[in-house]
mmCIF file with all atom_site columns, C-alpha atoms in Angstrom:
data_model
loop_
_atom_site.group_PDB
_atom_site.id
_atom_site.type_symbol
_atom_site.label_atom_id
_atom_site.label_alt_id
_atom_site.label_comp_id
_atom_site.label_asym_id
_atom_site.label_entity_id
_atom_site.label_seq_id
_atom_site.pdbx_PDB_ins_code
_atom_site.Cartn_x
_atom_site.Cartn_y
_atom_site.Cartn_z
_atom_site.occupancy
_atom_site.B_iso_or_equiv
_atom_site.pdbx_formal_charge
_atom_site.auth_seq_id
_atom_site.auth_comp_id
_atom_site.auth_asym_id
_atom_site.auth_atom_id
_atom_site.pdbx_PDB_model_num
ATOM 1   C CA . MET R 1 1   ? 14.596 6.127   -7.076  1.00 79.00 ? 25  MET R CA 1
ATOM 2   C CA . PRO R 1 2   ? 14.075 2.527   -8.249  1.00 89.00 ? 26  PRO R CA 1
ATOM 3   C CA . THR R 1 3   ? 13.886 1.511   -11.885 1.00 92.00 ? 27  THR R CA 1
ATOM 4   C CA . LYS R 1 4   ? 10.822 0.070   -13.581 1.00 93.00 ? 28  LYS R CA 1
ATOM 5   C CA . ARG R 1 5   ? 12.498 -3.339  -13.385 1.00 93.00 ? 29  ARG R CA 1
ATOM 6   C CA . PHE R 1 6   ? 12.478 -3.109  -9.577  1.00 91.00 ? 30  PHE R CA 1
ATOM 7   C CA . GLU R 1 7   ? 8.867  -1.954  -9.503  1.00 92.00 ? 31  GLU R CA 1
ATOM 8   C CA . ASN R 1 8   ? 7.874  -4.928  -11.662 1.00 93.00 ? 32  ASN R CA 1
ATOM 9   C CA . LEU R 1 9   ? 9.501  -7.511  -9.395  1.00 93.00 ? 33  LEU R CA 1
ATOM 10  C CA . PRO R 1 10  ? 7.267  -9.989  -7.545  1.00 93.00 ? 34  PRO R CA 1
ATOM 11  C CA . ASP R 1 11  ? 6.114  -8.509  -4.252  1.00 94.00 ? 35  ASP R CA 1
ATOM 12  C CA . ASP R 1 12  ? 8.084  -10.941 -2.101  1.00 94.00 ? 36  ASP R CA 1
ATOM 13  C CA . LYS R 1 13  ? 11.401 -10.262 -3.849  1.00 94.00 ? 37  LYS R CA 1
ATOM 14  C CA . ARG R 1 14  ? 10.873 -6.515  -3.869  1.00 94.00 ? 38  ARG R CA 1
ATOM 15  C CA . GLN R 1 15  ? 10.053 -6.642  -0.161  1.00 95.00 ? 39  GLN R CA 1
ATOM 16  C CA . ARG R 1 16  ? 13.137 -8.763  0.575   1.00 96.00 ? 40  ARG R CA 1
ATOM 17  C CA . ILE R 1 17  ? 15.427 -6.241  -1.101  1.00 95.00 ? 41  ILE R CA 1
ATOM 18  C CA . THR R 1 18  ? 13.701 -3.332  0.632   1.00 96.00 ? 42  THR R CA 1
ATOM 19  C CA . GLU R 1 19  ? 14.015 -4.957  4.056   1.00 96.00 ? 43  GLU R CA 1
ATOM 20  C CA . ALA R 1 20  ? 17.668 -5.768  3.378   1.00 96.00 ? 44  ALA R CA 1
ATOM 21  C CA . ALA R 1 21  ? 18.316 -2.113  2.570   1.00 96.00 ? 45  ALA R CA 1
ATOM 22  C CA . ILE R 1 22  ? 16.494 -0.934  5.702   1.00 96.00 ? 46  ILE R CA 1
ATOM 23  C CA . ASP R 1 23  ? 18.452 -3.400  7.869   1.00 96.00 ? 47  ASP R CA 1
ATOM 24  C CA . GLU R 1 24  ? 21.759 -2.302  6.328   1.00 95.00 ? 48  GLU R CA 1
ATOM 25  C CA . LEU R 1 25  ? 21.003 1.398   6.845   1.00 94.00 ? 49  LEU R CA 1
ATOM 26  C CA . ALA R 1 26  ? 19.675 0.859   10.370  1.00 94.00 ? 50  ALA R CA 1
ATOM 27  C CA . GLU R 1 27  ? 22.798 -1.070  11.373  1.00 94.00 ? 51  GLU R CA 1
ATOM 28  C CA . LYS R 1 28  ? 25.506 0.897   9.562   1.00 92.00 ? 52  LYS R CA 1
ATOM 29  C CA . GLY R 1 29  ? 23.963 4.267   8.739   1.00 87.00 ? 53  GLY R CA 1
ATOM 30  C CA . LEU R 1 30  ? 24.186 6.160   5.484   1.00 85.00 ? 54  LEU R CA 1
ATOM 31  C CA . ASP R 1 31  ? 27.953 6.540   5.795   1.00 85.00 ? 55  ASP R CA 1
ATOM 32  C CA . GLY R 1 32  ? 28.650 2.858   6.416   1.00 89.00 ? 56  GLY R CA 1
ATOM 33  C CA . ALA R 1 33  ? 25.989 1.051   4.378   1.00 91.00 ? 57  ALA R CA 1
ATOM 34  C CA . THR R 1 34  ? 27.262 -0.590  1.185   1.00 93.00 ? 58  THR R CA 1
ATOM 35  C CA . VAL R 1 35  ? 25.899 -2.261  -1.908  1.00 94.00 ? 59  VAL R CA 1
ATOM 36  C CA . ALA R 1 36  ? 27.844 -5.370  -0.881  1.00 95.00 ? 60  ALA R CA 1
ATOM 37  C CA . GLY R 1 37  ? 26.064 -5.446  2.460   1.00 96.00 ? 61  GLY R CA 1
ATOM 38  C CA . ILE R 1 38  ? 22.654 -5.092  0.868   1.00 95.00 ? 62  ILE R CA 1
ATOM 39  C CA . ILE R 1 39  ? 23.109 -7.769  -1.780  1.00 94.00 ? 63  ILE R CA 1
ATOM 40  C CA . GLU R 1 40  ? 24.425 -10.173 0.852   1.00 95.00 ? 64  GLU R CA 1
ATOM 41  C CA . ARG R 1 41  ? 21.381 -9.599  3.043   1.00 95.00 ? 65  ARG R CA 1
ATOM 42  C CA . ALA R 1 42  ? 18.966 -9.778  0.100   1.00 94.00 ? 66  ALA R CA 1
ATOM 43  C CA . GLU R 1 43  ? 20.769 -12.762 -1.474  1.00 92.00 ? 67  GLU R CA 1
ATOM 44  C CA . ILE R 1 44  ? 20.852 -11.263 -4.966  1.00 92.00 ? 68  ILE R CA 1
ATOM 45  C CA . PRO R 1 45  ? 23.724 -10.948 -7.485  1.00 91.00 ? 69  PRO R CA 1
ATOM 46  C CA . ARG R 1 46  ? 25.595 -7.645  -7.494  1.00 88.00 ? 70  ARG R CA 1
ATOM 47  C CA . GLY R 1 47  ? 24.592 -7.036  -11.097 1.00 89.00 ? 71  GLY R CA 1
ATOM 48  C CA . SER R 1 48  ? 20.920 -7.253  -10.141 1.00 91.00 ? 72  SER R CA 1
ATOM 49  C CA . PHE R 1 49  ? 21.280 -4.334  -7.750  1.00 91.00 ? 73  PHE R CA 1
ATOM 50  C CA . TYR R 1 50  ? 22.234 -2.008  -10.593 1.00 93.00 ? 74  TYR R CA 1
ATOM 51  C CA . GLN R 1 51  ? 19.263 -3.223  -12.604 1.00 93.00 ? 75  GLN R CA 1
ATOM 52  C CA . TYR R 1 52  ? 17.052 -1.998  -9.760  1.00 94.00 ? 76  TYR R CA 1
ATOM 53  C CA . PHE R 1 53  ? 18.896 1.158   -8.660  1.00 94.00 ? 77  PHE R CA 1
ATOM 54  C CA . GLU R 1 54  ? 21.347 3.325   -10.548 1.00 92.00 ? 78  GLU R CA 1
ATOM 55  C CA . SER R 1 55  ? 23.386 4.014   -7.411  1.00 91.00 ? 79  SER R CA 1
ATOM 56  C CA . MET R 1 56  ? 23.455 3.765   -3.628  1.00 91.00 ? 80  MET R CA 1
ATOM 57  C CA . ASP R 1 57  ? 22.089 7.319   -3.498  1.00 90.00 ? 81  ASP R CA 1
ATOM 58  C CA . ASP R 1 58  ? 19.054 6.212   -5.505  1.00 92.00 ? 82  ASP R CA 1
ATOM 59  C CA . LEU R 1 59  ? 18.389 3.429   -3.033  1.00 93.00 ? 83  LEU R CA 1
ATOM 60  C CA . ILE R 1 60  ? 18.741 5.824   -0.090  1.00 91.00 ? 84  ILE R CA 1
ATOM 61  C CA . ASP R 1 61  ? 16.249 8.201   -1.711  1.00 90.00 ? 85  ASP R CA 1
ATOM 62  C CA . TYR R 1 62  ? 13.863 5.277   -2.104  1.00 93.00 ? 86  TYR R CA 1
ATOM 63  C CA . ILE R 1 63  ? 14.136 4.226   1.535   1.00 94.00 ? 87  ILE R CA 1
ATOM 64  C CA . MET R 1 64  ? 13.752 7.798   2.796   1.00 90.00 ? 88  MET R CA 1
ATOM 65  C CA . GLU R 1 65  ? 10.624 8.186   0.686   1.00 91.00 ? 89  GLU R CA 1
ATOM 66  C CA . LEU R 1 66  ? 9.242  4.945   2.176   1.00 94.00 ? 90  LEU R CA 1
ATOM 67  C CA . ILE R 1 67  ? 9.880  6.311   5.662   1.00 92.00 ? 91  ILE R CA 1
ATOM 68  C CA . ARG R 1 68  ? 8.214  9.613   4.757   1.00 88.00 ? 92  ARG R CA 1
ATOM 69  C CA . GLN R 1 69  ? 5.148  7.800   3.398   1.00 91.00 ? 93  GLN R CA 1
ATOM 70  C CA . ALA R 1 70  ? 4.952  5.549   6.454   1.00 93.00 ? 94  ALA R CA 1
ATOM 71  C CA . LYS R 1 71  ? 5.105  8.553   8.762   1.00 89.00 ? 95  LYS R CA 1
ATOM 72  C CA . PHE R 1 72  ? 2.415  10.455  6.864   1.00 87.00 ? 96  PHE R CA 1
ATOM 73  C CA . ALA R 1 73  ? 0.197  7.367   6.966   1.00 90.00 ? 97  ALA R CA 1
ATOM 74  C CA . TYR R 1 74  ? 0.837  7.131   10.721  1.00 92.00 ? 98  TYR R CA 1
ATOM 75  C CA . LEU R 1 75  ? -0.104 10.801  11.083  1.00 88.00 ? 99  LEU R CA 1
ATOM 76  C CA . GLY R 1 76  ? -3.149 10.291  8.870   1.00 87.00 ? 100 GLY R CA 1
ATOM 77  C CA . GLU R 1 77  ? -5.811 11.307  11.394  1.00 82.00 ? 101 GLU R CA 1
ATOM 78  C CA . ILE R 1 78  ? -4.083 14.468  12.523  1.00 86.00 ? 102 ILE R CA 1
ATOM 79  C CA . MET R 1 79  ? -3.099 15.406  8.963   1.00 86.00 ? 103 MET R CA 1
ATOM 80  C CA . GLY R 1 80  ? -6.767 15.184  8.059   1.00 84.00 ? 104 GLY R CA 1
ATOM 81  C CA . GLN R 1 81  ? -7.499 17.811  10.709  1.00 86.00 ? 105 GLN R CA 1
ATOM 82  C CA . VAL R 1 82  ? -4.602 20.131  9.917   1.00 88.00 ? 106 VAL R CA 1
ATOM 83  C CA . GLU R 1 83  ? -6.694 22.891  8.341   1.00 83.00 ? 107 GLU R CA 1
ATOM 84  C CA . LYS R 1 84  ? -9.117 22.909  11.290  1.00 87.00 ? 108 LYS R CA 1
ATOM 85  C CA . MET R 1 85  ? -6.576 22.999  14.140  1.00 91.00 ? 109 MET R CA 1
ATOM 86  C CA . PRO R 1 86  ? -4.692 26.050  15.402  1.00 94.00 ? 110 PRO R CA 1
ATOM 87  C CA . PHE R 1 87  ? -1.033 25.766  14.429  1.00 94.00 ? 111 PHE R CA 1
ATOM 88  C CA . LEU R 1 88  ? 0.302  25.286  17.959  1.00 93.00 ? 112 LEU R CA 1
ATOM 89  C CA . ASP R 1 89  ? -2.230 22.533  18.686  1.00 92.00 ? 113 ASP R CA 1
ATOM 90  C CA . PHE R 1 90  ? -1.266 20.800  15.462  1.00 92.00 ? 114 PHE R CA 1
ATOM 91  C CA . TYR R 1 91  ? 2.421  21.269  16.269  1.00 92.00 ? 115 TYR R CA 1
ATOM 92  C CA . ARG R 1 92  ? 2.055  19.626  19.664  1.00 90.00 ? 116 ARG R CA 1
ATOM 93  C CA . GLU R 1 93  ? -0.093 16.743  18.457  1.00 90.00 ? 117 GLU R CA 1
ATOM 94  C CA . GLY R 1 94  ? 2.111  16.202  15.430  1.00 89.00 ? 118 GLY R CA 1
ATOM 95  C CA . PHE R 1 95  ? 5.220  16.104  17.590  1.00 87.00 ? 119 PHE R CA 1
ATOM 96  C CA . HIS R 1 96  ? 3.575  13.594  19.917  1.00 88.00 ? 120 HIS R CA 1
ATOM 97  C CA . LYS R 1 97  ? 2.569  11.319  17.051  1.00 89.00 ? 121 LYS R CA 1
ATOM 98  C CA . GLY R 1 98  ? 6.046  11.675  15.571  1.00 86.00 ? 122 GLY R CA 1
ATOM 99  C CA . LEU R 1 99  ? 7.535  10.366  18.805  1.00 85.00 ? 123 LEU R CA 1
ATOM 100 C CA . GLN R 1 100 ? 5.133  7.433   18.817  1.00 88.00 ? 124 GLN R CA 1
ATOM 101 C CA . PHE R 1 101 ? 6.068  6.691   15.212  1.00 90.00 ? 125 PHE R CA 1
ATOM 102 C CA . ALA R 1 102 ? 9.759  6.647   16.092  1.00 84.00 ? 126 ALA R CA 1
ATOM 103 C CA . TYR R 1 103 ? 9.243  4.078   18.835  1.00 85.00 ? 127 TYR R CA 1
ATOM 104 C CA . ASP R 1 104 ? 6.826  1.961   16.828  1.00 90.00 ? 128 ASP R CA 1
ATOM 105 C CA . TYR R 1 105 ? 9.358  1.700   13.984  1.00 91.00 ? 129 TYR R CA 1
ATOM 106 C CA . PRO R 1 106 ? 12.687 0.987   15.700  1.00 89.00 ? 130 PRO R CA 1
ATOM 107 C CA . LYS R 1 107 ? 14.583 0.418   12.447  1.00 92.00 ? 131 LYS R CA 1
ATOM 108 C CA . PHE R 1 108 ? 13.514 3.822   11.187  1.00 91.00 ? 132 PHE R CA 1
ATOM 109 C CA . LEU R 1 109 ? 14.534 5.224   14.562  1.00 85.00 ? 133 LEU R CA 1
ATOM 110 C CA . ALA R 1 110 ? 17.968 3.650   14.134  1.00 87.00 ? 134 ALA R CA 1
ATOM 111 C CA . ILE R 1 111 ? 18.330 5.184   10.673  1.00 88.00 ? 135 ILE R CA 1
ATOM 112 C CA . GLY R 1 112 ? 17.380 8.558   12.135  1.00 81.00 ? 136 GLY R CA 1
ATOM 113 C CA . SER R 1 113 ? 19.965 8.114   14.879  1.00 79.00 ? 137 SER R CA 1
ATOM 114 C CA . HIS R 1 114 ? 22.655 7.610   12.246  1.00 79.00 ? 138 HIS R CA 1
ATOM 115 C CA . PHE R 1 115 ? 21.436 10.766  10.539  1.00 74.00 ? 139 PHE R CA 1
ATOM 116 C CA . TYR R 1 116 ? 22.170 12.720  13.696  1.00 70.00 ? 140 TYR R CA 1
ATOM 117 C CA . SER R 1 117 ? 25.831 11.668  13.760  1.00 72.00 ? 141 SER R CA 1
ATOM 118 C CA . SER R 1 118 ? 26.517 11.855  10.014  1.00 74.00 ? 142 SER R CA 1
ATOM 119 C CA . LYS R 1 119 ? 28.071 14.789  8.178   1.00 74.00 ? 143 LYS R CA 1
ATOM 120 C CA . GLY R 1 120 ? 27.941 13.125  4.771   1.00 76.00 ? 144 GLY R CA 1
ATOM 121 C CA . LYS R 1 121 ? 26.893 15.012  1.661   1.00 81.00 ? 145 LYS R CA 1
ATOM 122 C CA . LYS R 1 122 ? 23.791 12.874  1.160   1.00 78.00 ? 146 LYS R CA 1
ATOM 123 C CA . VAL R 1 123 ? 22.599 13.455  4.710   1.00 79.00 ? 147 VAL R CA 1
ATOM 124 C CA . ILE R 1 124 ? 23.084 17.208  4.367   1.00 83.00 ? 148 ILE R CA 1
ATOM 125 C CA . GLU R 1 125 ? 21.123 17.149  1.100   1.00 83.00 ? 149 GLU R CA 1
ATOM 126 C CA . ILE R 1 126 ? 18.204 15.224  2.602   1.00 81.00 ? 150 ILE R CA 1
ATOM 127 C CA . THR R 1 127 ? 18.215 17.303  5.794   1.00 81.00 ? 151 THR R CA 1
ATOM 128 C CA . GLN R 1 128 ? 18.068 20.556  3.838   1.00 85.00 ? 152 GLN R CA 1
ATOM 129 C CA . LYS R 1 129 ? 15.127 19.341  1.755   1.00 86.00 ? 153 LYS R CA 1
ATOM 130 C CA . VAL R 1 130 ? 13.233 18.241  4.872   1.00 84.00 ? 154 VAL R CA 1
ATOM 131 C CA . LYS R 1 131 ? 13.948 21.613  6.476   1.00 88.00 ? 155 LYS R CA 1
ATOM 132 C CA . ASN R 1 132 ? 12.758 23.610  3.463   1.00 92.00 ? 156 ASN R CA 1
ATOM 133 C CA . ASP R 1 133 ? 9.585  21.532  3.120   1.00 91.00 ? 157 ASP R CA 1
ATOM 134 C CA . GLY R 1 134 ? 8.884  21.821  6.852   1.00 91.00 ? 158 GLY R CA 1
ATOM 135 C CA . ILE R 1 135 ? 9.316  25.589  6.937   1.00 94.00 ? 159 ILE R CA 1
ATOM 136 C CA . ALA R 1 136 ? 7.032  26.021  3.930   1.00 96.00 ? 160 ALA R CA 1
ATOM 137 C CA . PHE R 1 137 ? 4.367  23.808  5.544   1.00 94.00 ? 161 PHE R CA 1
ATOM 138 C CA . TYR R 1 138 ? 4.509  25.534  8.944   1.00 95.00 ? 162 TYR R CA 1
ATOM 139 C CA . THR R 1 139 ? 4.485  28.968  7.298   1.00 97.00 ? 163 THR R CA 1
ATOM 140 C CA . ARG R 1 140 ? 1.269  28.090  5.472   1.00 95.00 ? 164 ARG R CA 1
ATOM 141 C CA . LEU R 1 141 ? -0.372 26.975  8.725   1.00 95.00 ? 165 LEU R CA 1
ATOM 142 C CA . ILE R 1 142 ? 0.693  30.110  10.592  1.00 96.00 ? 166 ILE R CA 1
ATOM 143 C CA . GLU R 1 143 ? -0.587 32.308  7.774   1.00 96.00 ? 167 GLU R CA 1
ATOM 144 C CA . GLY R 1 144 ? -3.887 30.441  8.036   1.00 95.00 ? 168 GLY R CA 1
ATOM 145 C CA . ASP R 1 145 ? -4.069 31.258  11.752  1.00 95.00 ? 169 ASP R CA 1
ATOM 146 C CA . LYS R 1 146 ? -3.434 34.919  10.945  1.00 96.00 ? 170 LYS R CA 1
ATOM 147 C CA . ARG R 1 147 ? -6.446 34.962  8.655   1.00 95.00 ? 171 ARG R CA 1
ATOM 148 C CA . LYS R 1 148 ? -8.520 33.418  11.456  1.00 94.00 ? 172 LYS R CA 1
ATOM 149 C CA . GLY R 1 149 ? -7.361 36.071  13.907  1.00 95.00 ? 173 GLY R CA 1
ATOM 150 C CA . LEU R 1 150 ? -5.483 33.575  16.085  1.00 94.00 ? 174 LEU R CA 1
ATOM 151 C CA . VAL R 1 151 ? -1.980 34.927  15.478  1.00 94.00 ? 175 VAL R CA 1
ATOM 152 C CA . ARG R 1 152 ? -0.763 38.521  15.428  1.00 93.00 ? 176 ARG R CA 1
ATOM 153 C CA . ALA R 1 153 ? -0.720 39.892  11.904  1.00 94.00 ? 177 ALA R CA 1
ATOM 154 C CA . ASP R 1 154 ? 2.721  41.474  12.351  1.00 94.00 ? 178 ASP R CA 1
ATOM 155 C CA . ILE R 1 155 ? 4.425  38.176  13.180  1.00 93.00 ? 179 ILE R CA 1
ATOM 156 C CA . ASP R 1 156 ? 7.024  36.973  10.648  1.00 96.00 ? 180 ASP R CA 1
ATOM 157 C CA . SER R 1 157 ? 5.430  33.629  9.776   1.00 96.00 ? 181 SER R CA 1
ATOM 158 C CA . ARG R 1 158 ? 8.507  32.167  8.103   1.00 96.00 ? 182 ARG R CA 1
ATOM 159 C CA . LEU R 1 159 ? 10.741 33.140  11.013  1.00 96.00 ? 183 LEU R CA 1
ATOM 160 C CA . VAL R 1 160 ? 8.374  31.501  13.514  1.00 94.00 ? 184 VAL R CA 1
ATOM 161 C CA . ALA R 1 161 ? 8.097  28.432  11.281  1.00 95.00 ? 185 ALA R CA 1
ATOM 162 C CA . GLY R 1 162 ? 11.893 28.098  11.220  1.00 93.00 ? 186 GLY R CA 1
ATOM 163 C CA . LEU R 1 163 ? 12.150 28.484  14.992  1.00 91.00 ? 187 LEU R CA 1
ATOM 164 C CA . MET R 1 164 ? 9.441  25.886  15.642  1.00 90.00 ? 188 MET R CA 1
ATOM 165 C CA . LEU R 1 165 ? 10.978 23.435  13.189  1.00 89.00 ? 189 LEU R CA 1
ATOM 166 C CA . ARG R 1 166 ? 14.382 23.895  14.795  1.00 86.00 ? 190 ARG R CA 1
ATOM 167 C CA . LEU R 1 167 ? 12.855 23.344  18.222  1.00 82.00 ? 191 LEU R CA 1
ATOM 168 C CA . SER R 1 168 ? 11.229 20.071  17.182  1.00 78.00 ? 192 SER R CA 1
ATOM 169 C CA . SER R 1 169 ? 14.305 18.927  15.271  1.00 74.00 ? 193 SER R CA 1
ATOM 170 C CA . GLU R 1 170 ? 16.694 19.625  18.131  1.00 68.00 ? 194 GLU R CA 1
ATOM 171 C CA . ASN R 1 171 ? 14.413 17.985  20.670  1.00 65.00 ? 195 ASN R CA 1
ATOM 172 C CA . MET R 1 172 ? 13.818 14.967  18.469  1.00 65.00 ? 196 MET R CA 1
ATOM 173 C CA . LEU R 1 173 ? 17.441 14.528  17.463  1.00 65.00 ? 197 LEU R CA 1
ATOM 174 C CA . GLU R 1 174 ? 19.305 15.412  20.633  1.00 70.00 ? 198 GLU R CA 1
ATOM 175 C CA . GLN R 1 175 ? 16.939 14.090  23.267  1.00 71.00 ? 199 GLN R CA 1
ATOM 176 C CA . LEU R 1 176 ? 15.684 11.037  21.409  1.00 71.00 ? 200 LEU R CA 1
ATOM 177 C CA . TYR R 1 177 ? 18.808 9.944   19.544  1.00 67.00 ? 201 TYR R CA 1
ATOM 178 C CA . ARG R 1 178 ? 21.617 11.208  21.758  1.00 68.00 ? 202 ARG R CA 1
ATOM 179 C CA . ASP R 1 179 ? 20.207 11.483  25.286  1.00 72.00 ? 203 ASP R CA 1
ATOM 180 C CA . HIS R 1 180 ? 17.777 8.552   24.903  1.00 71.00 ? 204 HIS R CA 1
ATOM 181 C CA . LYS R 1 181 ? 15.055 10.296  26.883  1.00 74.00 ? 205 LYS R CA 1
ATOM 182 C CA . SER R 1 182 ? 11.612 8.749   27.068  1.00 78.00 ? 206 SER R CA 1
ATOM 183 C CA . PRO R 1 183 ? 8.709  10.084  24.984  1.00 77.00 ? 207 PRO R CA 1
ATOM 184 C CA . ASP R 1 184 ? 7.029  11.372  28.155  1.00 82.00 ? 208 ASP R CA 1
ATOM 185 C CA . GLU R 1 185 ? 10.121 13.364  29.141  1.00 83.00 ? 209 GLU R CA 1
ATOM 186 C CA . ILE R 1 186 ? 10.446 14.910  25.691  1.00 83.00 ? 210 ILE R CA 1
ATOM 187 C CA . MET R 1 187 ? 6.727  15.718  25.462  1.00 85.00 ? 211 MET R CA 1
ATOM 188 C CA . GLY R 1 188 ? 6.869  17.332  28.883  1.00 86.00 ? 212 GLY R CA 1
ATOM 189 C CA . GLU R 1 189 ? 9.465  19.786  27.622  1.00 83.00 ? 213 GLU R CA 1
ATOM 190 C CA . ILE R 1 190 ? 7.607  20.450  24.386  1.00 85.00 ? 214 ILE R CA 1
ATOM 191 C CA . ASP R 1 191 ? 4.409  21.180  26.336  1.00 88.00 ? 215 ASP R CA 1
ATOM 192 C CA . LYS R 1 192 ? 6.264  23.740  28.450  1.00 88.00 ? 216 LYS R CA 1
ATOM 193 C CA . VAL R 1 193 ? 7.718  25.474  25.404  1.00 85.00 ? 217 VAL R CA 1
ATOM 194 C CA . VAL R 1 194 ? 4.347  25.575  23.615  1.00 87.00 ? 218 VAL R CA 1
ATOM 195 C CA . GLU R 1 195 ? 2.792  27.104  26.723  1.00 90.00 ? 219 GLU R CA 1
ATOM 196 C CA . ILE R 1 196 ? 5.496  29.795  26.821  1.00 88.00 ? 220 ILE R CA 1
ATOM 197 C CA . ILE R 1 197 ? 4.918  30.606  23.146  1.00 88.00 ? 221 ILE R CA 1
ATOM 198 C CA . LYS R 1 198 ? 1.165  30.833  23.730  1.00 87.00 ? 222 LYS R CA 1
ATOM 199 C CA . TYR R 1 199 ? 1.264  33.021  26.810  1.00 86.00 ? 223 TYR R CA 1
ATOM 200 C CA . GLY R 1 200 ? 4.707  34.604  26.823  1.00 84.00 ? 224 GLY R CA 1
ATOM 201 C CA . ILE R 1 201 ? 7.055  35.053  29.776  1.00 82.00 ? 225 ILE R CA 1
ATOM 202 C CA . LEU R 1 202 ? 5.886  38.425  31.058  1.00 82.00 ? 226 LEU R CA 1
ATOM 203 C CA . ILE R 1 203 ? 3.394  38.947  33.887  1.00 81.00 ? 227 ILE R CA 1
ATOM 204 C CA . LYS R 1 204 ? 0.171  40.341  32.465  1.00 67.00 ? 228 LYS R CA 1
ATOM 205 C CA . GLY R 1 205 ? 0.034  44.106  32.792  1.00 58.00 ? 229 GLY R CA 1
ATOM 206 C CA . ARG R 1 206 ? 3.814  44.442  33.168  1.00 56.00 ? 230 ARG R CA 1
ATOM 207 C CA . GLU R 1 207 ? 4.712  44.345  29.464  1.00 57.00 ? 231 GLU R CA 1
ATOM 208 C CA . ASN R 1 208 ? 5.629  48.035  29.275  1.00 57.00 ? 232 ASN R CA 1
ATOM 209 C CA . ASN R 1 209 ? 7.904  47.974  32.316  1.00 56.00 ? 233 ASN R CA 1
ATOM 210 C CA . VAL R 1 210 ? 10.598 45.749  30.794  1.00 51.00 ? 234 VAL R CA 1
#
């Protein structure tokens, strides 16, 4: 994360360095972005960079936290309703807003696209943290639905949370970043999967004949 010296910079200079870092990461990804590229874009001396960040990893953590904050702000309305919505409704609406966020912030989308193709240690570290946080969050929501009588009590909440997170991750990453499908196409598939989870695949009354 940035040093106090960076936080105390004038707003315009701090913003210039931040935008330079975002541009570098969006263009080259986490594996290809360099300190040299950032200082050239930001027009600052190399020594200044290390007064603001201890390492490239610190800068990446800073940018990823900015993206996380921007996304949560974008999801503000739905996040405010999270405790009142059934989990699957929240899941669908959250996925939809996440897609809109990706297209409204193309540089963040580009950084995410690089994430999909990278096998670097830093990417694996960030991905694992996001996964753990997501599973914990979904598990809490599913447990809440159990208490409301909306979800079967015998369901393994953490298992379902992991499956739903994997579903959204794979759809977001593969279809958005690799296959370049439109938001409507991706949402159409998510809607079908959510419907299957809600109602199952068996014909009513035939459950015991499988």
